[in-house]
Short mmCIF file of C-alpha atoms in Angstrom, two decimals:
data_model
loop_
_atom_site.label_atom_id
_atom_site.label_comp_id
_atom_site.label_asym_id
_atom_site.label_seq_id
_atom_site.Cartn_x
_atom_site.Cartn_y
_atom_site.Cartn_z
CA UNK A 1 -6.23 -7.78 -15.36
CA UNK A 2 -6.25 -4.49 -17.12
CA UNK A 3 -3.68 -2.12 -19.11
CA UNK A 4 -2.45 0.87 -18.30
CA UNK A 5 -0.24 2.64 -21.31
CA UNK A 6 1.48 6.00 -21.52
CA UNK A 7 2.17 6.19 -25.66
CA UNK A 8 5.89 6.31 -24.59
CA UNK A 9 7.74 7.79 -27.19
CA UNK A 10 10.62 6.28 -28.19
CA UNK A 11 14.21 8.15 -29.22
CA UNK A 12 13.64 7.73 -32.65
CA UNK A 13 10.02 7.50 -33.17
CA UNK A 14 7.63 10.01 -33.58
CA UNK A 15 4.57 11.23 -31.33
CA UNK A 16 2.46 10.14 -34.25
CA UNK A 17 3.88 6.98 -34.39
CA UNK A 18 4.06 6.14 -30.78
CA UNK A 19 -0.49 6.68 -30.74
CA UNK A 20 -0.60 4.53 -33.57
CA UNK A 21 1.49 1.97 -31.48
CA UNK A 22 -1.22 2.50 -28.42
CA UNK A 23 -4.01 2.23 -30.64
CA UNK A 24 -2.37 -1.17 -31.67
CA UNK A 25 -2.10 -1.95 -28.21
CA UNK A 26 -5.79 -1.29 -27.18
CA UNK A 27 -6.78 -3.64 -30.32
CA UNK A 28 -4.32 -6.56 -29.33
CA UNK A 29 -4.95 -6.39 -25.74
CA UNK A 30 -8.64 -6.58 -26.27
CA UNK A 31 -8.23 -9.89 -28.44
CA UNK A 32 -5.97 -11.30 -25.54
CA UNK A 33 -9.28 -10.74 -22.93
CA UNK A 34 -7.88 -7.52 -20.87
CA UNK A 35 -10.79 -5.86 -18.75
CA UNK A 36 -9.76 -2.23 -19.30
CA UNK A 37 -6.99 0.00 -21.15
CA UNK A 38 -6.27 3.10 -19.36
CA UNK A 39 -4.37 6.29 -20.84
CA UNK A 40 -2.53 8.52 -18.65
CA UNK A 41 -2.12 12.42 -18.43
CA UNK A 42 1.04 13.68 -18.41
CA UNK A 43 2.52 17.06 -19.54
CA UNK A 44 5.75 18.16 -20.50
CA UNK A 45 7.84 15.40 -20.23
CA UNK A 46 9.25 14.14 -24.10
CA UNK A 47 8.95 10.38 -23.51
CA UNK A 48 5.03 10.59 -23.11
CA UNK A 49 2.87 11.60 -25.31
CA UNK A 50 -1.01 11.08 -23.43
CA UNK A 51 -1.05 14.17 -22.51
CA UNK A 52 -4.91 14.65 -23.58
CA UNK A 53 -6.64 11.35 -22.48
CA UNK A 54 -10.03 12.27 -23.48
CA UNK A 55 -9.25 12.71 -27.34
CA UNK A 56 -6.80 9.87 -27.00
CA UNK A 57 -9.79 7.85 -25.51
CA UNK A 58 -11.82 8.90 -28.06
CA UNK A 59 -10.28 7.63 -30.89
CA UNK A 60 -8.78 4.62 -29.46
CA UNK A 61 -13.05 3.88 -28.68
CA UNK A 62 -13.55 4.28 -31.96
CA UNK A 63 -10.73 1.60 -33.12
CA UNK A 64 -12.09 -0.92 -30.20
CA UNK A 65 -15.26 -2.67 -29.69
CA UNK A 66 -15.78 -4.23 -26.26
CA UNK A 67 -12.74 -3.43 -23.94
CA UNK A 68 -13.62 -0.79 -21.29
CA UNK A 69 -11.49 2.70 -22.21
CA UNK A 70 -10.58 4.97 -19.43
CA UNK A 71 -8.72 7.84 -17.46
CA UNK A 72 -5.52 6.76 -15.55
CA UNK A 73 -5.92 9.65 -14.82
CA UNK A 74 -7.29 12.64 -15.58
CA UNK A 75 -5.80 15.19 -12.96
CA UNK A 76 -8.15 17.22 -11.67
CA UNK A 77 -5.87 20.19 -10.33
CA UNK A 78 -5.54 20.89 -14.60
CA UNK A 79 -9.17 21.62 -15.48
CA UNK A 80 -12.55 22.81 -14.54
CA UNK A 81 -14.64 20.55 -13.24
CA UNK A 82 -17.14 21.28 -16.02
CA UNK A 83 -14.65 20.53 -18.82
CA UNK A 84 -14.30 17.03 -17.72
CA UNK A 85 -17.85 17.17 -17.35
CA UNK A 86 -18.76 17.65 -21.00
CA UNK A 87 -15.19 15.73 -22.32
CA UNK A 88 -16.20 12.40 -20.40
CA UNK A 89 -19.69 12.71 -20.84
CA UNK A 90 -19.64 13.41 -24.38
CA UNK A 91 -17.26 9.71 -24.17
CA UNK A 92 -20.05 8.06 -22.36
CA UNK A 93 -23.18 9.09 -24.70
CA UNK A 94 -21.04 7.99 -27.67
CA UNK A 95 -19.95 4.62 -25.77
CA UNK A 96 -22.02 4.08 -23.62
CA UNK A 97 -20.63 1.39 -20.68
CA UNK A 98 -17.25 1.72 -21.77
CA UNK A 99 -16.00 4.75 -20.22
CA UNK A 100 -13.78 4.80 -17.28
CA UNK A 101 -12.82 7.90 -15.32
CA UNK A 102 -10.27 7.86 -13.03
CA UNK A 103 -9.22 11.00 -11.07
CA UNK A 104 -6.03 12.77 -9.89
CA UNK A 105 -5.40 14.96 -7.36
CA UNK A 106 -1.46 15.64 -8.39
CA UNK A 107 -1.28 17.68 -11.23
CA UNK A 108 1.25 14.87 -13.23
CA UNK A 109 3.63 17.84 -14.50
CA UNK A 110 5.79 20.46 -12.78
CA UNK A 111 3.83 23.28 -10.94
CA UNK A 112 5.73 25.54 -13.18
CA UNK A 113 3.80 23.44 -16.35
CA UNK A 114 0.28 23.27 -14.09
CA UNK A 115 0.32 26.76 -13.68
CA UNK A 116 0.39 27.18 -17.56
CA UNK A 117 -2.36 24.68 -17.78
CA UNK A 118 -4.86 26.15 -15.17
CA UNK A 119 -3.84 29.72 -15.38
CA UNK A 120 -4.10 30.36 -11.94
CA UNK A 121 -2.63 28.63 -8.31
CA UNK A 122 -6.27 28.90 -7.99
CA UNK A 123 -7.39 24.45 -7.16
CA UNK A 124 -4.20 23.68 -7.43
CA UNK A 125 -3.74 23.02 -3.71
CA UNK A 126 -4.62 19.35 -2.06
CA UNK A 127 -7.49 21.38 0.11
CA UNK A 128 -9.33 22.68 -3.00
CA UNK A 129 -9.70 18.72 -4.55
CA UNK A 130 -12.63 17.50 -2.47
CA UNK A 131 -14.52 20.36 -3.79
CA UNK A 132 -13.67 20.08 -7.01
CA UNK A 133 -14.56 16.35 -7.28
CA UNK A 134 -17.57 16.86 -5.56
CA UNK A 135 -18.74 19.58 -7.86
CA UNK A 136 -17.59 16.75 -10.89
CA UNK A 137 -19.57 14.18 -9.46
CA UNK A 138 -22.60 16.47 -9.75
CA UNK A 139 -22.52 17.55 -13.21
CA UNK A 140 -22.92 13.95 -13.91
CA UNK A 141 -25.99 12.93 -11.05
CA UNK A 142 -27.92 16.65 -11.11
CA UNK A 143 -28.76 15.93 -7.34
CA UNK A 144 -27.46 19.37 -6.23
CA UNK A 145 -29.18 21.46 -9.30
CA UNK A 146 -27.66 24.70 -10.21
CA UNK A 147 -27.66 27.09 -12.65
CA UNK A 148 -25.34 24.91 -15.35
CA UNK A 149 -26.13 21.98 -17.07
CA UNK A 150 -23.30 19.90 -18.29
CA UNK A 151 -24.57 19.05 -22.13
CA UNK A 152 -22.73 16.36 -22.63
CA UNK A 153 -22.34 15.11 -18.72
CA UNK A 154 -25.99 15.05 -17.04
CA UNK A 155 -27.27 11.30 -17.10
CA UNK A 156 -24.04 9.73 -18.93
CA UNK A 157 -21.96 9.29 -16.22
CA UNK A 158 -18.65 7.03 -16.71
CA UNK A 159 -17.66 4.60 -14.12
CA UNK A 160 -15.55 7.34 -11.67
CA UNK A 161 -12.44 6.41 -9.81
CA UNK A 162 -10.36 7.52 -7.78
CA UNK A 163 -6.62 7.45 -8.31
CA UNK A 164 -3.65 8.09 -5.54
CA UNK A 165 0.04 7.29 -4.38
CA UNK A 166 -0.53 8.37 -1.07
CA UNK A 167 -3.42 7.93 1.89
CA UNK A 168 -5.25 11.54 1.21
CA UNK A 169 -7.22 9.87 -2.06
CA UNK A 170 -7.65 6.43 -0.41
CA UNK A 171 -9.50 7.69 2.36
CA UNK A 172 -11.57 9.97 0.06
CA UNK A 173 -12.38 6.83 -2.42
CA UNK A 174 -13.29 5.15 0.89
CA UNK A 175 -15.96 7.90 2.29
CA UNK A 176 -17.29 8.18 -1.16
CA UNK A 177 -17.67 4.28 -1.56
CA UNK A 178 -15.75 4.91 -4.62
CA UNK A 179 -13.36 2.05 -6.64
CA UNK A 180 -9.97 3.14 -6.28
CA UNK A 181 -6.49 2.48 -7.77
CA UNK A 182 -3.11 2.79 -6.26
CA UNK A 183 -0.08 3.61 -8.27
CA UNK A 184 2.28 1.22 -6.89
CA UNK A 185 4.50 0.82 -10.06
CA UNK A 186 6.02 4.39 -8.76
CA UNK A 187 5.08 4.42 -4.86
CA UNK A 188 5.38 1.00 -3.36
CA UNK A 189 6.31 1.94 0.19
CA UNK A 190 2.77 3.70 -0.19
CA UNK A 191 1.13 0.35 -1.36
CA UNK A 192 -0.01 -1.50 1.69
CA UNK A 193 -1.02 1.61 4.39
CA UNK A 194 -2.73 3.13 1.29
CA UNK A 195 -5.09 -0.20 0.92
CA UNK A 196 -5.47 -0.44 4.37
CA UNK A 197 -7.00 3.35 4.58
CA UNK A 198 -9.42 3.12 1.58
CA UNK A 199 -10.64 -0.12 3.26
CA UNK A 200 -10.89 1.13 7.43
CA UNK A 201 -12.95 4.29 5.70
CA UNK A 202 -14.69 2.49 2.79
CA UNK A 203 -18.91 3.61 3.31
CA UNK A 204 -20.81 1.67 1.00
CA UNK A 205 -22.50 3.87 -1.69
CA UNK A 206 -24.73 4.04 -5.11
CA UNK A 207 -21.32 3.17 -6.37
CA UNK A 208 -20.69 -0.23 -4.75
CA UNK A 209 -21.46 -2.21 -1.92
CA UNK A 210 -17.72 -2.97 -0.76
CA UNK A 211 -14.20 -1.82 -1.20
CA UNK A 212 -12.93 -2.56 -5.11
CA UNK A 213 -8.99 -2.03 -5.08
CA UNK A 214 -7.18 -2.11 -8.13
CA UNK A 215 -3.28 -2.11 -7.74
CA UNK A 216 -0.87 -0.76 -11.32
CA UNK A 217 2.22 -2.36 -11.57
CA UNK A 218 5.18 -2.12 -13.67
CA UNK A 219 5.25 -5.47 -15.82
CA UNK A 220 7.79 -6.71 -18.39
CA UNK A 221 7.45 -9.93 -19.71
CA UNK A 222 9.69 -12.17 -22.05
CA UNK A 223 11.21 -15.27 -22.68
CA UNK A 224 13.55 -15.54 -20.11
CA UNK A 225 14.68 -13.15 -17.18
CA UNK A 226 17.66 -11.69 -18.62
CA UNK A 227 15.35 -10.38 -21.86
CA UNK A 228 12.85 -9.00 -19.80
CA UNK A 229 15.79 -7.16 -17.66
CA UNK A 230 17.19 -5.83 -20.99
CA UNK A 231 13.93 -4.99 -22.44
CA UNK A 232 13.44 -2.99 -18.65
CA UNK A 233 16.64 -0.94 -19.09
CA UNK A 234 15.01 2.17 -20.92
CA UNK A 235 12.08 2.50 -18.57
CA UNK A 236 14.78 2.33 -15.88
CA UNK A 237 16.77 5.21 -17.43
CA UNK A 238 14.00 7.47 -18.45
CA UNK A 239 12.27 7.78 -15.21
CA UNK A 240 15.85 8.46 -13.37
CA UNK A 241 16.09 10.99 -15.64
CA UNK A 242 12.76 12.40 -15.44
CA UNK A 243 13.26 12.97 -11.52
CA UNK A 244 16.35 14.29 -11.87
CA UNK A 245 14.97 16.99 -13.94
CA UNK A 246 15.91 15.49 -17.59
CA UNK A 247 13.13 14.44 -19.22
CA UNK A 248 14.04 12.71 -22.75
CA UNK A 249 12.54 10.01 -24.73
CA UNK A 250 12.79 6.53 -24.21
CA UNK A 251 16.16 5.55 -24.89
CA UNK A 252 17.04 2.32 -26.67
CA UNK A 253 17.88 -0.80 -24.64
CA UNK A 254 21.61 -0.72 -25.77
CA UNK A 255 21.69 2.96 -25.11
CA UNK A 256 20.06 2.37 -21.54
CA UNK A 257 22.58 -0.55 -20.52
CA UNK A 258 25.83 1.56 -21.60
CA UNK A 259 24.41 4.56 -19.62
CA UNK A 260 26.93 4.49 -16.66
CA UNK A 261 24.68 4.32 -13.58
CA UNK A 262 26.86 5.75 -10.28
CA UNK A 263 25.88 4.33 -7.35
CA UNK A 264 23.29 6.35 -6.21
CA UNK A 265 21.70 6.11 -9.53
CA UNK A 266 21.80 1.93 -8.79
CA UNK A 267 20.60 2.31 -5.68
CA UNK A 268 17.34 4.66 -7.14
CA UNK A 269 16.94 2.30 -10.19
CA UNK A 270 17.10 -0.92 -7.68
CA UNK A 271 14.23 0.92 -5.33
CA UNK A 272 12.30 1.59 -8.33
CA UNK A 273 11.88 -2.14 -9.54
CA UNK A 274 10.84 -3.66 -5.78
CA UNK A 275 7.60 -5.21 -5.61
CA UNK A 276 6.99 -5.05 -9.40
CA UNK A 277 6.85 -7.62 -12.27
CA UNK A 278 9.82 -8.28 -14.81
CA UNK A 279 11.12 -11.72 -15.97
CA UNK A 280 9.93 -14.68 -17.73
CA UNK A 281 6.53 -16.21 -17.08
CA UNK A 282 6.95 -18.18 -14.49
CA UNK A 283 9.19 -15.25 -12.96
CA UNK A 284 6.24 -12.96 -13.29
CA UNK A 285 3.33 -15.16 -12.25
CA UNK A 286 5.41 -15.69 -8.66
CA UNK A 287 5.84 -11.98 -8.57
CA UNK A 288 2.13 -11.40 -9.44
CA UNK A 289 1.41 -13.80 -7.29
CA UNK A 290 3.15 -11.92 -4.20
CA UNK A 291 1.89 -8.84 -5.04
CA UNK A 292 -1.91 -10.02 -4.41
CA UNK A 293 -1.55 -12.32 -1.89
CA UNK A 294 0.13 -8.88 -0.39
CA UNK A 295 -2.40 -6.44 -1.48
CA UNK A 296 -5.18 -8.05 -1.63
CA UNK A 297 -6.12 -6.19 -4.98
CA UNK A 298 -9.31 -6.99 -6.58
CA UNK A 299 -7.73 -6.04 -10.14
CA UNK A 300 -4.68 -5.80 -11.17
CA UNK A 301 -3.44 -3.13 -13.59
CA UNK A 302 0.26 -3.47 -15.70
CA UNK A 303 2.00 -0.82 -17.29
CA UNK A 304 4.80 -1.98 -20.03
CA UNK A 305 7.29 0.90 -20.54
CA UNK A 306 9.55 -0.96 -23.40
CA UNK A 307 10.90 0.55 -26.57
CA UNK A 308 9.39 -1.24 -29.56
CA UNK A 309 5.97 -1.77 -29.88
CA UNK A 310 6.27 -5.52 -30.63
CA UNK A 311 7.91 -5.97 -27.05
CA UNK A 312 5.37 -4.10 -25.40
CA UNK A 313 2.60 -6.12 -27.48
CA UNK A 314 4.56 -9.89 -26.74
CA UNK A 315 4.77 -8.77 -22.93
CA UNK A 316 1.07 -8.53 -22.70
CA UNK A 317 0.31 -11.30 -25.53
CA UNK A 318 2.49 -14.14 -22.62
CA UNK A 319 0.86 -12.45 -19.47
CA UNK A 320 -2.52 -13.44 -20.99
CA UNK A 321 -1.70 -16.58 -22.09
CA UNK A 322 0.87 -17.82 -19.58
CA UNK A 323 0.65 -15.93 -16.45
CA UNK A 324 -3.09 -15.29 -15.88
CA UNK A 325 -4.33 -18.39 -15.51
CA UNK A 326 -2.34 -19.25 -12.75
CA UNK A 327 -2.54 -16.43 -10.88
CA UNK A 328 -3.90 -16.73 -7.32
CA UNK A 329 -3.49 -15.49 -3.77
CA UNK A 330 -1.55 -17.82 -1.90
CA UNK A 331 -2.56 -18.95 1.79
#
């Protein structure tokens, strides 16, 4: 099992102060035995602050030892193919089998905030990403030599991935023989047809010899259900907000249960939580449970969007030493 975090910033916190608490995170969930710890890019929206993974990756590799560090993701549509180039290449030669890249084709903003980013419509369209990513892939390998070098990027080439909600990137990771994660903590419907598409297409490649299929998942542990529901209440609130165009930090827990939800708000937060993890232990290790014996997933990857840092860091602490070992597929 991995990690992936989003340095949510909390209502009364500040964006300093929610990267210290990731940084914390990446330490603790190293000691517990997680496989990877993934940052996410994000842009304009007040309750995240990983908005540049590489120089969040950078420093959280320099305040961890062994636990792979990675891009989850960086989206593509944002920057040149060369910047990434250099950025996650420079992260390789200073860590060198550590570095994870995982790849985007949304741009994880408004268009109205990608346009600011890339400065032109100009890649920002599904049809330009295969292009893109292929000219990516070959600042790292040289095999289609042009006139640039990427200096950092030519020879230190991070583990690449590609990332999707939908079946356009799962058939792509498929052709390519790429690994390849689905975001099912926000597009579960997608879950299953996705898998099934980066399988029927997988080719095997330089990259791997079979399909590797990692699923995220939204994953709030505690003590007993009704903590872990109270402890998902901010999460709950923030992302309803967030699509109905009011991005705000994360609220507290007693701010997020006297929010008064209408019915259609219900309804969107009750969608939201199918198919994902929340509730004690032995609540979560069934749900877990489901979720491979569903998927299939090779690796599973859990996202903890709680308020305080100590929550987010139990969550994880009684995953690894409750929940993990008794996960399995069932028959």
């Amino acid at each position: 099992m991995s990690v992936l975090d989003l340095a949510p910033v909390a209502t009364d916190a500040s964006v300093g102060e929610a990267l210290r608490h990731t940084t914390e995170l990446a330490r603790r969930t190293e000691e517990l035995g997680y496989r990877r710890f993934w940052v996410a890019e994000h842009h304009n929206m007040p309750a995240i602050a990983s908005s540049a993974p590489a120089v969040l990756l950078a420093h959280l590799a320099a305040n961890t030892t062994t636990i792979r560090l990675g891009s989850g993701g960086v989206m593509l549509p944002n920057h040149a193919p060369l910047v990434v180039a250099e950025q996650f290449g420079t992260l390789e030669a200073l860590h060198p089998g550590r570095i994870d890249l995982g790849i985007g084709r949304a741009p994880g903003t408004d268009q109205m905030t990608a346009l600011a980013l890339r400065r032109t419509m100009e890649g920002l369209s599904a049809e330009g990403f295969p292009r893109e990513l292929a000219d990516l892939m070959n600042y790292f390998s040289g095999e289609d030599p042009g006139p640039i070098t990427a200096t950092p990027g030519l020879g230190q080439s991070p583990a690449v991935w590609l990332l999707g909600s939908s079946g356009f990137s799962a058939q792509l990771a498929g052709l390519l023989g790429l690994p390849f994660s689905f975001a099912h903590h926000f597009s579960a419907q997608h879950t299953l047809p996705a898998l099934a598409l980066y399988r029927q297409h997988f080719r095997p490649s330089r990259f791997l010899d079979k399909p590797y299929a990692m699923v995220a998942v939204n994953a709030v542990c505690a003590e007993t259900d009704e903590r872990a529901e109270w402890l998902a209440g901010p999460s709950s609130l923030s992302f309803l907000k967030l699509r109905s165009g009011r991005p705000e930090p994360l609220a507290s827990p007693e701010d997020a249960a006297a929010y008064p939800y209408n019915e259609l708000e219900r309804e969107f937060v009750r969608q939201r939580r199918e198919g994902q993890a929340m509730g004690s232990p032995e609540t979560v290790r069934r749900q877990l449970t489901g979720l491979l014996t569903r998927t299939g997933a090779d690796e599973l990857m859990l996202t903890t969007m709680v308020y305080d840092v100590e929550d987010r860091v139990r969550s994880y602490e009684l995953i690894a030493e409750k929940v993990a070992g008794g996960l399995g597929r069932n028959a």
